[in-house]
């Protein structure tokens, strides 16, 4: 399926095509009918990144087709991006006419939230300095945003280097810090639907949860309220720090977070080698009944996939249904697909997010 252009009139048929593709991928495993969670038709994307393109004396927001860095698509507004991003774009463009902010500026990144927070990152081919900081502080006040200035080897922060998000899961509102430069789900409305689905699919349990690839704690916070305790792992230091702050901000106190890769945790649980980061963690004190995984596009490596086989319940969120299907094929002799879902995180593209609950046969 090619990548369709933005056209809200085509949204329903494109979503139906994705659902058909997910059904086809999961058909070999006798999966039930997928639950389908749609996206807002426009203004759904909370992040956007633009290059700047010069034409004469004017500079424009620009994007490029993949593999083509020479033919810019000039952008005045961006209907897939949040209303906050669209409101900020012309005001920022007016501000970069001022040399202190505009000189050698080559890239602009917006990060916004459903809760209304916004952060702008400005990237330069020159050092950001005290004069830049003074101008950025004035602009941040005018726009009611935080601003991060980046140049080679230097980063200046005006306000905060994260945005605050609020998502409601099963009637409870969770607060999230989302750091600049770290991964966050781009489609906030669909993320909220995904969290509610995972919360429901896990169910209320009296045993423990292992979570791999926990990121900033996006799923950790609501899922922790469903189990006795959680052991969560994440390799990115930025994400670990955000997750720890999010756990504290939401008074979630039954989670132990360890900075390990999924592969390293597999080695620890298999007692292949000890890890200093686990020195204060008693792995034998956990009674794991379920594992939650949200791996990168490559899916789980074979050893991690084998690790998940130990658990009665495998809750799996995937940004690549092809590698999801490969992982299910490895587990299919012991686990069956009890529930599955399509989350349309990326309308008007061929990309989709999927979720499955695998239960022991």
XYZ file of C-alpha atoms in Angstrom:
361
model
C 0.000 0.000 0.000
C 1.535 3.354 -1.013
C 1.575 6.366 1.302
C -1.626 8.330 0.605
C -1.693 12.144 0.716
C -3.656 14.060 3.321
C -7.287 13.802 2.231
C -9.880 13.496 5.014
C -12.510 12.292 2.518
C -10.392 9.159 1.965
C -9.777 8.471 5.657
C -12.419 5.788 6.219
C -11.391 3.724 3.188
C -7.699 3.967 4.156
C -8.506 2.795 7.681
C -10.507 -0.119 6.256
C -7.465 -1.062 4.119
C -5.253 -1.107 7.228
C -7.736 -3.270 9.130
C -7.802 -5.708 6.194
C -3.995 -5.801 6.176
C -3.841 -6.529 9.918
C -6.467 -9.287 9.540
C -4.366 -10.833 6.778
C -1.160 -10.720 8.853
C -2.861 -12.318 11.870
C -5.001 -14.833 9.938
C -2.424 -17.679 10.256
C -2.853 -17.470 14.041
C -6.667 -17.698 14.105
C -6.829 -14.222 15.619
C -10.221 -12.743 16.519
C -11.601 -9.733 14.665
C -9.398 -6.707 15.459
C -10.821 -3.847 17.476
C -10.247 -0.708 15.380
C -9.424 2.644 16.991
C -9.568 5.590 14.607
C -7.733 8.915 14.691
C -8.990 12.480 14.471
C -9.039 13.309 10.738
C -6.840 16.397 11.188
C -4.807 18.239 13.848
C -3.831 14.916 15.420
C -0.040 15.095 15.332
C 1.537 16.635 18.450
C 5.083 16.786 17.019
C 6.416 18.324 13.818
C 9.893 18.956 12.440
C 10.711 21.344 9.587
C 13.833 22.375 7.727
C 14.163 26.008 6.681
C 14.476 26.746 2.970
C 15.694 30.058 1.567
C 14.163 31.603 -1.561
C 15.654 35.034 -2.243
C 15.445 36.973 0.997
C 12.578 34.851 2.366
C 12.795 31.622 4.336
C 10.048 29.033 4.559
C 9.162 25.923 6.532
C 10.014 22.976 4.315
C 9.804 19.204 4.217
C 11.252 16.721 1.735
C 10.190 13.455 0.220
C 12.250 10.554 1.594
C 15.541 10.267 -0.308
C 15.256 13.738 -1.911
C 17.021 16.574 -0.069
C 16.948 18.993 -2.992
C 13.263 19.475 -3.826
C 11.560 21.206 -0.916
C 7.844 21.128 -0.207
C 7.217 24.626 1.167
C 4.701 24.718 4.013
C 2.607 27.608 5.318
C 0.271 25.545 7.476
C 0.230 21.879 8.394
C -3.285 20.452 8.876
C -2.136 17.105 10.309
C -0.314 18.929 13.138
C -2.015 20.110 16.329
C -3.881 23.407 16.299
C -1.249 24.746 18.710
C 1.540 24.020 16.188
C -0.426 25.704 13.401
C -1.040 28.734 15.609
C 2.676 28.977 16.510
C 4.101 28.513 12.993
C 3.429 32.034 11.569
C 4.318 33.751 14.857
C 7.679 31.944 15.001
C 8.292 32.701 11.316
C 7.811 36.413 12.015
C 10.270 36.191 14.928
C 13.093 34.590 12.960
C 13.244 37.700 10.734
C 15.138 39.176 13.703
C 18.838 38.297 13.132
C 19.577 37.235 16.723
C 17.041 34.403 16.375
C 17.167 33.841 12.622
C 20.880 33.904 11.770
C 21.968 30.450 10.541
C 18.767 28.826 11.840
C 18.263 25.679 9.760
C 15.706 23.486 11.578
C 12.643 23.967 13.788
C 10.932 21.298 15.918
C 7.587 21.668 17.686
C 6.450 19.478 20.576
C 2.926 20.010 21.934
C 0.447 18.126 24.132
C -3.286 17.549 24.442
C -2.977 19.457 27.728
C -1.932 22.593 25.780
C 1.785 22.737 26.589
C 4.329 23.597 23.860
C 8.097 23.541 23.353
C 10.025 24.765 20.303
C 13.547 23.588 19.463
C 15.649 25.863 17.225
C 18.744 24.313 15.581
C 21.630 26.478 14.355
C 24.791 26.282 12.255
C 26.398 28.719 14.735
C 26.906 28.755 18.517
C 23.884 29.788 20.596
C 25.023 32.462 23.059
C 23.859 34.959 25.693
C 22.408 37.328 23.065
C 20.416 34.423 21.587
C 19.199 33.460 25.066
C 17.943 36.991 25.798
C 16.014 37.094 22.503
C 14.654 33.574 23.078
C 13.461 34.488 26.586
C 11.492 37.434 25.159
C 9.972 35.245 22.417
C 9.126 32.441 24.865
C 7.173 34.928 26.982
C 5.287 36.261 23.945
C 4.376 32.767 22.690
C 3.842 31.136 26.127
C 6.223 28.288 25.228
C 9.551 26.837 26.304
C 12.416 27.126 23.810
C 15.536 24.993 23.402
C 18.427 26.302 21.310
C 20.796 23.747 19.822
C 24.129 24.188 18.078
C 27.101 21.881 17.731
C 28.016 20.732 21.248
C 25.763 23.293 22.946
C 22.185 23.384 24.237
C 20.469 26.308 25.963
C 17.054 25.909 27.613
C 14.552 28.733 28.094
C 11.808 27.520 30.426
C 11.675 23.702 30.584
C 13.242 21.044 28.371
C 10.044 18.979 28.522
C 6.309 19.414 28.039
C 3.570 18.284 30.389
C 0.874 15.956 29.076
C -2.293 14.665 30.717
C -3.962 11.445 29.584
C -7.095 9.884 31.072
C -7.178 6.102 31.448
C -10.187 4.361 33.007
C -11.348 7.615 34.560
C -7.993 8.533 36.149
C -5.858 11.349 34.764
C -2.120 10.646 34.603
C 0.464 13.416 34.175
C 3.495 12.831 31.954
C 6.703 14.773 31.415
C 7.747 14.368 27.788
C 11.392 15.444 27.259
C 12.647 17.322 24.233
C 14.474 14.969 21.889
C 13.058 11.782 23.452
C 10.471 9.462 21.917
C 6.810 10.159 22.641
C 3.698 8.919 20.872
C 2.917 11.544 18.190
C -0.863 11.075 18.118
C -2.137 11.909 21.601
C -5.800 11.000 21.059
C -4.889 7.558 19.697
C -2.269 7.082 22.422
C -5.017 7.581 25.000
C -7.150 4.931 23.246
C -4.142 2.589 23.184
C -3.525 3.010 26.912
C -7.170 2.333 27.725
C -7.142 -0.801 25.535
C -3.963 -2.132 27.195
C -5.377 -1.377 30.668
C -8.537 -3.312 29.796
C -6.692 -6.199 28.106
C -4.361 -6.767 31.077
C -7.244 -6.777 33.566
C -7.016 -6.576 37.352
C -4.441 -9.083 38.611
C -2.925 -10.180 41.929
C 0.510 -11.054 40.536
C 3.385 -9.065 38.976
C 4.165 -7.514 35.583
C 7.440 -7.409 33.674
C 7.651 -4.498 31.219
C 10.316 -4.270 28.513
C 11.066 -1.066 26.549
C 9.128 1.126 29.004
C 10.206 4.509 27.560
C 9.019 7.452 29.663
C 6.512 5.230 31.495
C 3.685 5.847 29.019
C 2.113 2.416 29.643
C 3.823 1.787 32.987
C 1.720 4.251 34.965
C -1.772 2.876 34.180
C -0.678 -0.786 33.999
C 0.969 -0.544 37.440
C -2.477 0.085 38.936
C -3.621 -3.345 37.647
C -0.959 -5.536 39.309
C 0.842 -6.113 42.610
C 4.165 -4.703 41.394
C 6.100 -4.014 38.176
C 9.694 -4.536 37.091
C 10.285 -2.217 34.121
C 13.344 -1.849 31.898
C 14.496 0.843 29.476
C 17.940 1.522 27.971
C 17.644 5.271 27.164
C 18.907 7.398 30.065
C 16.668 10.346 29.064
C 13.592 8.109 29.016
C 14.528 6.478 32.336
C 14.837 9.895 34.010
C 11.469 10.967 32.577
C 9.852 7.698 33.693
C 11.184 8.108 37.246
C 9.810 11.661 37.375
C 6.455 10.478 35.997
C 6.192 7.703 38.593
C 6.888 10.222 41.370
C 4.528 12.867 39.943
C 1.671 10.333 39.862
C 2.478 8.706 43.237
C 2.897 5.290 41.583
C 5.107 3.443 44.073
C 4.973 -0.232 43.048
C 7.378 0.027 40.091
C 11.095 -0.799 40.080
C 12.786 0.688 37.017
C 16.146 -0.638 35.806
C 18.256 0.808 32.983
C 18.882 -2.358 31.008
C 18.153 -3.460 27.469
C 15.636 -6.246 26.928
C 18.535 -8.489 25.878
C 20.442 -7.761 29.115
C 17.394 -8.466 31.254
C 16.948 -11.765 29.433
C 20.534 -12.665 30.393
C 19.868 -11.665 34.013
C 16.683 -13.737 34.301
C 18.462 -16.685 32.688
C 21.292 -16.194 35.221
C 23.791 -15.983 32.360
C 25.549 -13.059 34.043
C 24.958 -10.637 36.945
C 24.374 -6.918 36.425
C 25.392 -4.241 38.914
C 22.221 -2.295 38.093
C 20.227 -5.257 39.463
C 22.287 -5.535 42.671
C 19.423 -4.127 44.778
C 16.661 -5.994 42.924
C 15.527 -9.388 44.193
C 14.355 -10.998 40.954
C 13.154 -14.072 42.846
C 10.666 -11.947 44.821
C 8.550 -11.398 41.719
C 5.630 -13.631 40.779
C 5.339 -12.618 37.151
C 2.047 -13.518 35.506
C 2.274 -11.146 32.540
C 4.821 -9.373 30.375
C 4.213 -6.142 28.480
C 6.375 -5.292 25.465
C 6.437 -2.261 23.153
C 9.573 -2.960 21.093
C 11.158 -0.890 18.306
C 10.226 -1.519 14.663
C 12.546 -4.532 14.439
C 10.384 -6.362 17.009
C 11.793 -8.626 19.700
C 15.032 -10.493 19.078
C 14.661 -14.309 19.247
C 16.048 -14.587 22.808
C 13.711 -11.915 24.179
C 10.850 -13.581 22.342
C 11.737 -16.856 24.081
C 11.832 -15.020 27.409
C 8.239 -13.813 26.939
C 7.135 -17.411 26.371
C 7.554 -18.033 30.134
C 4.596 -15.785 30.933
C 0.958 -16.803 30.837
C 0.008 -13.439 29.288
C 1.981 -11.461 26.724
C 0.608 -7.979 26.039
C 2.337 -6.670 22.918
C 2.090 -3.204 21.339
C 3.773 -2.992 17.939
C 4.605 -0.159 15.538
C 5.387 -2.741 12.832
C 2.761 -5.480 12.337
C 5.116 -7.430 10.047
C 7.649 -8.030 12.841
C 4.748 -8.547 15.253
C 3.538 -11.418 13.049
C 7.064 -12.895 12.984
C 7.221 -12.816 16.792
C 3.748 -14.374 17.111
C 4.849 -17.157 14.743
C 7.708 -17.958 17.151
C 5.285 -18.075 20.108
C 2.259 -19.628 18.435
C 2.883 -23.185 19.610
C 2.429 -22.125 23.265
C 0.312 -18.946 23.047
C -2.827 -17.929 21.175
C -4.061 -14.485 20.124
C -6.962 -13.730 22.487
C -7.446 -10.067 21.544
C -6.066 -7.788 18.873
C -6.451 -4.146 17.954
C -5.484 -1.604 15.318
C -4.555 1.896 16.491
C -4.387 4.445 13.671
C -1.479 6.489 15.010
C -0.392 7.543 11.508
C -3.349 8.459 9.262
C -2.730 8.926 5.528
C 0.360 6.688 5.639
C 0.777 2.911 5.428
C 2.100 2.824 9.010
C -0.057 1.502 11.834
C 0.205 0.520 15.458
C -1.226 -2.830 16.562
C -1.846 -4.517 19.875
C -2.292 -8.206 20.739
C -2.934 -10.137 23.915
C -1.347 -13.592 23.744
C -2.496 -16.110 26.353
C -1.055 -19.503 27.131
C -2.857 -22.382 25.439
